[in-house]
Amino acid sequence: MLKAAFPFRRLLVLASLFCIVASLAGLGGFARLDAGLTARRMALAPRAPTGDVVFVAIDKQSLDAIGVWPWDRSVHARLIDVLTRAEARDIFLDVDFSSRSSEAGDEALARALEQAGGGVILPTFTQYRTTGDRSGATDVTAPHPIFSENAWTASASVRADADGVVRRFAFGEEQDGEFVMSVPAALAGMADANSPPFVIDFSIDPASLVSHSAIDVASGRVDPAAFKDKIVVVGAAAIELKDNFLVPVHGLISGPTLQIIATETLLQDRMLTPLRAWPLLILCAVLGFVTLSPRRSLRLQSLLIGSTVIALETAGFWLQSAHALLLPTAASQALLGLIVVTRILEELDLRTWLLRLASVEADNSRSLLGQVISDSADAILVVDEDGILIAHSTRIADVLPELASLEDGDAVMAILPEAWRREIDAAMADVRRQCVGPAKLRELSLGEGAGARTIEYTITASQRALADGKSRRGEDHAFVACVTARDITERRRQEERIGFLSRHDVLTGALRSSAFVNEINARLTETPPPGSGHAVYAVNLHRFKTINSTLGRSKGDALLKAVVRRLGSLDDRLSPIARLGGDTFSAFTLTPVTPQEARALADAIVAALSTPFAVAETKAQLGVHIGMVFSTDAPSRGGAALVAEAELALDDARRTNGNGLVEFDPEGGARHAQTRRIEAELWHALDRNEVRLFYQPQVRLSDGKLIGCEALLRWRHPELGFVSPQVFVEIAEANGFIEQLGAWAMLQACRDALTFRPDLAVAVNVSPLQLQRGDIVATVRQALQQTGLRPDRLQIEITESTFLNPSDEMLEKLSALKALGVSIALDDFGTGYSSFGYLARFPLDKIKVDQMFVRTLIDNTASQAIVQSVKTLCRGLGIAMICEGIETEAEAAFLRRIGCEQGQGYLFGRPQPAEDLIRLADSESVPPALAARA
């Protein structure tokens, strides 16, 4: 029995088809189709959001209510205050705060950020030259330092695919040499610098997002409970603000909505992972080889292939909706389709059919081409080599009115512009020589003055075969040229206007802050000669706000314009003027100057702006503050650093009386940088176990017996060494970290107290901010519950500054603490706000006399009288008295003599780790000599 021959022909055809499809897949030919299929699967399986993200929309209602955009920074400050009080988990403001605005608005926003305690995220943006090229970054727009110092920053840069559709979001990007987390990664808490951008799951419906109007939130018309422990995104939703992006499934959505959907993708662990196309493609090739056997009917083969296509799409839908996996099926479907088409062609005799089809398509093409030319939005003109008009569109008269009356067949070359005639001849010559290159887009200016127009055009030439005779030149082919043109006059004007506004202030025409920094970087490229350098000035108009409110906004605007004009004509060595904020301007020296010349220029600026201005028949007198930085290495410093240092000097100048110049102090800048570093490191100190508690003994003065201790914070940084508590506690109070730090100290002190002798109490200091803004009662209750420490062993120490603004709420908190069973001591008594009123009103158990009185106790009768008076007061109120800072036996003896019960100081022991305190408590009493050695 003969074996069937191996189907080499079928295998060869299949291999050819496989190579074609595989090559297209490798070149990304099916990427658009796969993206469309992915979007269709998303639309078929919509998902609900987690509800953890709330959108506060700057919508048309909000814009109409406030009436101006951009809003005054105080509006954003109000939103932050409302959301902070509502205990929002994170707040992201999708608003550009890279430049200064009005001073009052900036101060309000900075204050709100500071009070938010680091709970606000502000955006940074990286600008690119092209959509698809990340190497074309031109600049990084970041929040102004006065805002960023009390807020987190995250990248809000959005990158679209080549077709303009946003499908992916990065975990972050490099900005100025540092990795910056993206907004979705920061909000979802998923930092991953090494992973590629993730595919966004657009099956999450934007219409189901929790959203509130910004004006309703700012006006208090939204229940604060809606924001408690939520991620809040504040951004533009109004279509007129033009912050919109094209995405799959939903079409055009706002930028904040895109950030929220990307965040929801991470929160729901829906990062779509693409699978490889090769295994599926190989499987389909094998299936096609097996299926398309000549022994089977064409109908059965088509049915099997169709079933396979349906199975592929069903599997793709299930993998994507259930497991967040993207199955690329477009290439496999294309291969299966080609296999079926090839099989069909084998069954048919196509030669006659193809000839008929070619004839029909030729007729259709001619008809379609004529319709396209006639109705094209562009002006189209087709002429032959003899200058005869072959075809033209109706729009050609808009570009060249002289052609309006001509018809096909008329001579037209003499009417065309000279440039067009030359390029038509050149294009035809290139076709004759067979050296045709790509058509070039050119521009042509027609007319002069106000009526001048700019025409954009391309000219292409081609060879046309003649089947019914010879051309006029006796050839069996002819050459034609096609001119495609459009009037772009208005577009050019708009581009010029947009380009100007992107770099210049609308009111004064001065440079914007970012453009000014770029100007410095572009101009200052060479190191100046020895003994010279470049100066950057930051100029503030003193009393401008008073003049603006007195004379009115219109005259104030006119005054700002006059200031820019006067500075611009002051000295040729000064650069174009920049406007950094409402009444703050800047300039730099274009040529190297000596330090003396730099100061002389500053004096000239003061003199010029101090001369009265004539504004609308009114004289206006301004004061001037100037901050200056003089740099001998400006090219290496960079414009952003120089402007920032000039503004720091200006801040110092504003604190001086009268007009004047303040030069930047590098040491002051270094201190500021050190403070900023300490603040940045402080956020991680607890996670890195760098913060510890030390304990200073407290004794009963009558017999020296150890009765308790005070918990004191200590921070040892691996590089900075020991950081003073006075420094980092003040920073923690300023940026809001004090609540987290205080809660940790409370819990750790209770844990350590469990290892102490059972009769010893531990005192923990509580910041006034913890009492005012935090839930100190919940913090103490949680620490006691987690550790099991007896409440009577815990003492809360508060300072007199707590009572600067006493309120019923504070009384309720202290009473609640007393109800837990803990005791309350008034620390540092006598150094601040001392009032008998709050001593009688608030539930205090102990008064702690400050060490400033104890250290002068022996030689100063006034200190003796004060301490004795406090003891008499404590006796009358029925509360205990403890004195801190006791260093000598004479001081202890005096305090025992007047009846002081308790003492604390180096005489009894220095602040020490918990293990040392445990050893110290092993004896029944604490001898002073032994304590001093400890």
XYZ file of N, CA, C and O in Angstrom, residues 102-240:
556
model
N -0.193 86.320 43.514
C -0.308 87.406 44.479
C 0.317 86.978 45.802
O 0.273 85.805 46.171
N 0.882 87.930 46.505
C 1.595 87.603 47.741
C 0.645 87.019 48.787
O 0.958 86.029 49.437
N -0.551 87.627 48.893
C -1.499 87.138 49.888
C -1.958 85.727 49.547
O -2.055 84.858 50.411
N -2.250 85.492 48.237
C -2.673 84.159 47.823
C -1.590 83.125 48.043
O -1.859 82.010 48.483
N -0.335 83.492 47.690
C 0.777 82.553 47.891
C 0.959 82.238 49.372
O 1.212 81.096 49.756
N 0.857 83.260 50.217
C 1.027 83.029 51.659
C -0.085 82.135 52.187
O 0.159 81.244 53.009
N -1.317 82.342 51.698
C -2.429 81.511 52.153
C -2.217 80.059 51.745
O -2.424 79.137 52.529
N -1.787 79.846 50.494
C -1.555 78.486 50.021
C -0.400 77.837 50.786
O -0.490 76.673 51.188
N 0.701 78.570 50.957
C 1.837 78.012 51.697
C 1.434 77.655 53.126
O 1.841 76.623 53.657
N 0.625 78.535 53.735
C 0.179 78.263 55.108
C -0.716 77.028 55.158
O -0.610 76.198 56.059
N -1.610 76.883 54.172
C -2.486 75.719 54.124
C -1.687 74.431 53.939
O -1.985 73.409 54.547
N -0.663 74.473 53.076
C 0.185 73.297 52.876
C 0.924 72.935 54.157
O 1.066 71.755 54.499
N 1.400 73.966 54.854
C 2.118 73.708 56.106
C 1.184 73.084 57.139
O 1.543 72.119 57.800
N -0.040 73.614 57.241
C -0.990 73.092 58.218
C -1.493 71.708 57.824
O -1.937 70.948 58.670
N -1.429 71.388 56.536
C -1.846 70.060 56.094
C -0.864 68.990 56.539
O -1.151 67.809 56.440
N 0.328 69.423 56.954
C 1.278 68.481 57.533
C 1.821 67.468 56.550
O 2.012 66.316 56.880
N 2.096 67.894 55.316
C 2.689 66.986 54.351
C 1.708 66.032 53.706
O 2.095 65.077 53.067
N 0.416 66.290 53.859
C -0.583 65.423 53.261
C -1.010 65.819 51.878
O -1.958 65.258 51.348
N -0.329 66.781 51.263
C -0.718 67.280 49.946
C 0.380 66.935 48.937
O 1.567 67.056 49.229
N -0.051 66.489 47.767
C 0.863 66.184 46.662
C 0.650 67.218 45.573
O -0.489 67.466 45.166
N 1.754 67.823 45.076
C 1.694 68.800 43.994
C 2.382 68.210 42.759
O 3.313 67.414 42.886
N 1.944 68.613 41.547
C 2.449 67.960 40.337
C 3.709 68.603 39.794
O 3.947 69.799 39.934
N 4.545 67.769 39.183
C 5.621 68.243 38.315
C 5.330 67.752 36.908
O 4.671 66.729 36.726
N 5.804 68.511 35.902
C 5.538 68.149 34.510
C 6.849 68.184 33.739
O 7.632 69.107 33.876
N 7.072 67.182 32.903
C 8.206 67.186 31.984
C 7.683 67.500 30.595
O 6.763 66.846 30.100
N 8.263 68.533 29.981
C 7.843 68.940 28.647
C 8.762 68.296 27.614
O 9.978 68.267 27.785
N 8.181 67.779 26.524
C 8.923 67.075 25.487
C 8.747 67.768 24.134
O 7.748 68.420 23.871
N 9.773 67.581 23.281
C 9.691 68.168 21.941
C 8.691 67.417 21.068
O 7.997 67.992 20.253
N 8.628 66.068 21.209
C 7.723 65.268 20.394
C 6.953 64.324 21.282
O 7.319 64.071 22.432
N 5.873 63.757 20.703
C 5.011 62.888 21.489
C 5.688 61.573 21.843
O 5.591 61.090 22.943
N 6.435 61.013 20.905
C 6.978 59.687 21.135
C 8.400 59.633 21.582
O 8.939 58.583 21.840
N 9.074 60.786 21.720
C 10.512 60.776 22.021
C 10.758 61.271 23.430
O 10.659 62.455 23.713
N 11.070 60.360 24.357
C 11.331 60.786 25.729
C 12.675 61.478 25.874
O 12.930 62.150 26.853
N 13.559 61.281 24.883
C 14.862 61.938 24.965
C 14.774 63.406 24.623
O 15.734 64.134 24.779
N 13.612 63.850 24.150
C 13.479 65.246 23.754
C 12.957 66.142 24.859
O 12.268 67.130 24.609
N 13.214 65.799 26.111
C 12.744 66.628 27.213
C 13.368 68.021 27.141
O 14.550 68.164 26.900
N 12.528 69.017 27.331
C 13.022 70.387 27.253
C 13.099 71.064 28.614
O 13.986 71.863 28.850
N 12.187 70.729 29.503
C 12.173 71.445 30.779
C 11.308 70.673 31.764
O 10.441 69.882 31.384
N 11.542 70.897 33.036
C 10.731 70.320 34.093
C 10.036 71.456 34.830
O 10.690 72.363 35.344
N 8.722 71.411 34.835
C 7.938 72.414 35.552
C 7.593 71.837 36.912
O 6.920 70.814 37.012
N 8.057 72.496 37.970
C 7.866 72.006 39.333
C 7.250 73.112 40.182
O 7.323 74.296 39.847
N 6.607 72.739 41.314
C 6.038 73.762 42.183
C 7.127 74.710 42.712
O 8.275 74.317 42.889
N 6.729 75.940 42.942
C 7.661 76.928 43.485
C 8.146 76.472 44.870
O 7.386 75.828 45.619
N 9.393 76.762 45.208
C 9.924 76.281 46.502
C 9.079 76.643 47.713
O 9.046 75.885 48.675
N 8.373 77.788 47.693
C 7.582 78.146 48.877
C 6.417 77.192 49.075
O 5.866 77.104 50.169
N 6.034 76.449 48.005
C 4.966 75.473 48.137
C 5.532 74.069 48.334
O 5.027 73.300 49.146
N 6.585 73.727 47.598
C 7.095 72.361 47.644
C 7.748 72.024 48.973
O 7.874 70.854 49.305
N 8.165 73.032 49.750
C 8.850 72.720 51.003
C 7.901 72.122 52.036
O 8.336 71.497 52.987
N 6.593 72.274 51.847
C 5.620 71.697 52.770
C 4.686 70.711 52.076
O 3.574 70.470 52.538
N 5.094 70.164 50.953
C 4.251 69.230 50.219
C 5.130 68.203 49.512
O 6.322 68.408 49.313
N 4.504 67.097 49.157
C 5.165 66.102 48.319
C 5.000 66.513 46.861
O 4.068 67.223 46.494
N 5.901 66.026 46.016
C 5.757 66.250 44.575
C 5.746 64.911 43.859
O 6.408 63.964 44.290
N 4.961 64.842 42.797
C 4.879 63.634 41.974
C 4.699 64.046 40.523
O 4.163 65.111 40.234
N 5.162 63.187 39.619
C 5.110 63.497 38.185
C 3.700 63.278 37.650
O 3.129 62.215 37.811
N 3.145 64.320 37.012
C 1.835 64.224 36.368
C 1.968 64.169 34.860
O 1.012 64.415 34.141
N 3.172 63.865 34.353
C 3.401 63.823 32.913
C 2.603 62.676 32.289
O 2.603 61.557 32.800
N 1.911 62.975 31.191
C 1.105 61.991 30.478
C 1.706 61.810 29.082
O 1.945 62.796 28.380
N 1.934 60.558 28.684
C 2.533 60.274 27.388
C 1.553 59.473 26.541
O 1.083 58.411 26.940
N 1.197 60.007 25.391
C 0.286 59.329 24.484
C 1.078 58.455 23.513
O 2.269 58.671 23.271
N 0.396 57.449 22.950
C 0.999 56.646 21.901
C 1.081 57.458 20.606
O 0.602 58.590 20.531
N 1.672 56.859 19.571
C 1.881 57.586 18.314
C 0.581 58.048 17.688
O 0.556 59.037 16.947
N -0.542 57.358 17.991
C -1.824 57.768 17.421
C -2.560 58.780 18.288
O -3.713 59.105 18.026
N -1.889 59.296 19.323
C -2.480 60.323 20.169
C -3.371 59.788 21.270
O -3.987 60.574 21.993
N -3.450 58.475 21.439
C -4.299 57.865 22.456
C -3.440 57.461 23.648
O -2.365 56.877 23.482
N -3.905 57.788 24.858
C -3.184 57.436 26.083
C -3.642 56.051 26.532
O -4.826 55.838 26.807
N -2.718 55.103 26.595
C -3.047 53.736 27.003
C -2.223 53.274 28.194
O -2.585 52.307 28.847
N -1.098 53.947 28.474
C -0.193 53.489 29.531
C 0.146 54.638 30.451
O 0.006 55.798 30.101
N 0.649 54.254 31.631
C 1.124 55.257 32.587
C 2.380 54.712 33.258
O 2.449 53.535 33.606
N 3.380 55.569 33.384
C 4.641 55.155 34.000
C 4.541 55.209 35.519
O 3.738 55.948 36.087
N 5.393 54.396 36.194
C 5.490 54.469 37.649
C 6.241 55.712 38.088
O 6.192 56.079 39.272
N 6.931 56.364 37.184
C 7.678 57.581 37.508
C 8.623 57.903 36.374
O 8.634 57.230 35.329
N 9.427 58.922 36.546
C 10.364 59.329 35.510
C 11.528 60.082 36.138
O 11.454 60.537 37.280
N 12.618 60.163 35.379
C 13.786 60.912 35.811
C 13.533 62.400 35.572
O 13.198 62.809 34.467
N 13.673 63.198 36.606
C 13.552 64.652 36.493
C 14.751 65.282 37.177
O 14.956 65.112 38.379
N 15.551 65.975 36.375
C 16.757 66.639 36.887
C 17.659 65.652 37.613
O 18.235 65.949 38.668
N 17.787 64.418 37.052
C 18.709 63.444 37.607
C 18.173 62.626 38.756
O 18.883 61.795 39.303
N 16.901 62.828 39.159
C 16.334 62.089 40.266
C 15.050 61.400 39.812
O 14.306 61.933 38.983
N 14.795 60.192 40.361
C 13.561 59.487 40.030
C 12.406 60.078 40.830
O 12.459 60.169 42.045
N 11.362 60.475 40.118
C 10.170 61.073 40.731
C 8.989 60.150 40.456
O 8.714 59.804 39.307
N 8.297 59.708 41.502
C 7.137 58.845 41.343
C 6.045 59.565 40.573
O 5.878 60.774 40.685
N 5.288 58.781 39.779
C 4.136 59.359 39.105
C 3.003 59.522 40.111
O 3.004 58.922 41.192
N 2.018 60.342 39.744
C 0.887 60.601 40.643
C 0.136 59.315 40.981
O -0.113 59.040 42.159
N -0.254 58.452 39.982
C -0.955 57.217 40.353
C -0.132 56.327 41.272
O -0.658 55.749 42.218
N 1.187 56.212 41.016
C 2.032 55.375 41.871
C 2.098 55.934 43.278
O 2.057 55.187 44.257
N 2.211 57.272 43.406
C 2.275 57.893 44.730
C 0.956 57.718 45.481
O 0.947 57.408 46.677
N -0.183 57.910 44.797
C -1.478 57.796 45.460
C -1.773 56.348 45.848
O -2.385 56.097 46.894
N -1.346 55.387 45.015
C -1.601 53.977 45.301
C -0.521 53.367 46.187
O -0.654 52.234 46.634
N 0.596 54.123 46.415
C 1.678 53.611 47.242
C 2.432 52.469 46.604
O 2.784 51.496 47.263
N 2.694 52.585 45.301
C 3.388 51.519 44.569
C 4.562 52.121 43.815
O 4.456 52.413 42.627
N 5.668 52.348 44.489
C 6.862 52.903 43.847
C 7.672 51.770 43.212
O 8.022 50.810 43.879
N 7.931 51.879 41.907
C 8.710 50.854 41.199
C 9.455 51.537 40.065
O 8.931 51.720 38.976
N 10.726 51.916 40.341
C 11.498 52.680 39.347
C 11.961 51.815 38.189
O 12.319 52.345 37.146
N 11.951 50.473 38.344
C 12.526 49.607 37.315
C 11.488 49.006 36.379
O 11.845 48.423 35.364
N 10.207 49.090 36.719
C 9.178 48.486 35.874
C 8.796 49.417 34.741
O 8.814 50.635 34.898
N 8.437 48.845 33.579
C 7.983 49.685 32.457
C 6.606 50.254 32.745
O 5.932 49.843 33.697
N 6.150 51.217 31.928
C 4.799 51.760 32.129
C 3.752 50.651 32.082
O 3.854 49.706 31.311
N 2.729 50.768 32.943
C 1.684 49.766 32.995
C 0.511 50.177 32.101
O 0.278 51.359 31.845
N -0.206 49.155 31.597
C -1.376 49.397 30.763
C -2.558 49.724 31.665
O -2.851 49.000 32.623
N -3.228 50.825 31.380
C -4.349 51.285 32.206
C -5.592 50.467 31.873
O -5.883 50.205 30.701
N -6.343 50.067 32.897
C -7.574 49.315 32.709
C -8.738 50.299 32.559
O -9.266 50.819 33.538
N -9.138 50.567 31.316
C -10.215 51.522 31.059
C -11.594 50.877 31.136
O -12.581 51.490 30.717
N -11.663 49.630 31.653
C -12.986 49.082 31.935
C -13.598 49.742 33.167
O -14.776 49.562 33.440
N -12.794 50.481 33.903
C -13.306 51.264 35.047
C -14.040 52.481 34.492
O -13.459 53.323 33.811
N -15.320 52.588 34.759
C -16.177 53.609 34.153
C -15.972 54.956 34.841
O -16.191 55.090 36.045
N -15.556 56.015 34.105
C -15.396 57.340 34.729
C -16.693 57.884 35.315
O -16.679 58.637 36.280
N -17.837 57.496 34.722
C -19.110 58.023 35.208
C -19.440 57.530 36.606
O -20.257 58.136 37.306
N -18.812 56.422 37.030
C -19.105 55.878 38.360
C -18.169 56.411 39.436
O -18.293 56.032 40.594
N -17.208 57.286 39.069
C -16.307 57.851 40.062
C -17.054 58.792 41.000
O -17.977 59.504 40.580
N -16.649 58.805 42.256
C -17.234 59.740 43.228
C -16.695 61.131 42.934
O -15.489 61.348 42.937
N -17.582 62.087 42.669
C -17.154 63.415 42.237
C -17.982 64.483 42.935
O -19.189 64.311 43.153
N -17.315 65.576 43.305
C -17.980 66.744 43.893
C -17.444 68.000 43.239
O -16.258 68.074 42.878
N -18.297 69.004 43.094
C -17.855 70.280 42.533
C -16.952 71.005 43.529
O -17.208 71.016 44.734
N -15.878 71.612 43.017
C -14.928 72.303 43.891
C -15.589 73.433 44.663
O -15.271 73.658 45.840
N -16.516 74.141 44.045
C -17.153 75.269 44.746
C -18.036 74.762 45.869
O -18.153 75.406 46.920
N -18.654 73.559 45.692
C -19.451 72.991 46.775
C -18.565 72.581 47.938
O -18.932 72.757 49.112
N -17.402 72.003 47.637
C -16.477 71.598 48.699
C -15.942 72.815 49.447
O -15.936 72.860 50.680
N -15.496 73.835 48.681
C -14.936 75.035 49.319
C -15.977 75.766 50.139
O -15.650 76.427 51.134
N -17.257 75.697 49.739
C -18.322 76.407 50.448
C -18.891 75.596 51.597
O -19.810 76.056 52.278
N -18.402 74.385 51.801
C -18.861 73.575 52.925
C -20.189 72.901 52.684
O -20.860 72.484 53.631
N -20.602 72.761 51.420
C -21.890 72.135 51.122
C -21.784 70.625 50.954
O -22.772 69.971 50.625
N -20.607 70.062 51.144
C -20.413 68.619 51.038
C -20.076 68.080 52.427
O -19.237 68.649 53.148
N -20.725 66.986 52.804
C -20.482 66.362 54.097
C -19.009 65.963 54.226
O -18.492 65.235 53.371
N -18.290 66.445 55.268
C -16.866 66.089 55.413
C -16.621 64.588 55.467
O -15.543 64.126 55.127
N -17.651 63.823 55.881
C -17.466 62.376 55.949
C -17.179 61.762 54.584
O -16.629 60.675 54.486
N -17.548 62.483 53.519
C -17.294 61.976 52.169
C -15.808 61.890 51.852
O -15.411 61.215 50.914
N -14.988 62.610 52.612
C -13.552 62.646 52.321
C -12.720 61.934 53.379
O -11.511 61.816 53.216
N -13.311 61.500 54.462
C -12.548 60.893 55.562
C -11.809 59.662 55.079
O -12.402 58.740 54.521
N -10.504 59.659 55.279
C -9.605 58.556 54.907
C -9.690 58.222 53.417
O -9.488 57.087 53.021
N -9.983 59.233 52.572
C -10.053 59.027 51.130
C -8.863 59.698 50.433
O -8.239 60.609 50.961
N -8.581 59.207 49.234
C -7.626 59.882 48.341
C -8.416 60.914 47.546
O -9.378 60.557 46.856
N -8.037 62.180 47.641
C -8.795 63.248 46.981
C -7.939 63.843 45.871
O -6.795 64.237 46.088
N -8.495 63.872 44.669
C -7.828 64.471 43.502
C -8.585 65.738 43.137
O -9.788 65.681 42.862
N -7.891 66.874 43.137
C -8.483 68.160 42.777
C -7.926 68.555 41.417
O -6.702 68.647 41.246
N -8.801 68.785 40.432
C -8.289 69.153 39.112
C -9.387 69.616 38.191
O -10.570 69.670 38.543
N -8.979 69.963 36.968
C -9.866 70.593 35.996
C -10.768 69.547 35.345
O -10.315 68.527 34.855
N -12.078 69.835 35.347
C -13.049 69.024 34.637
C -13.745 69.825 33.551
O -14.316 69.254 32.624
N -13.715 71.162 33.671
C -14.362 72.013 32.676
C -13.655 71.888 31.338
O -12.427 71.941 31.256
N -14.435 71.711 30.269
C -13.850 71.495 28.947
C -13.067 72.708 28.493
O -12.083 72.593 27.764
N -13.463 73.920 28.973
C -12.765 75.126 28.528
C -11.365 75.257 29.106
O -10.562 76.056 28.612
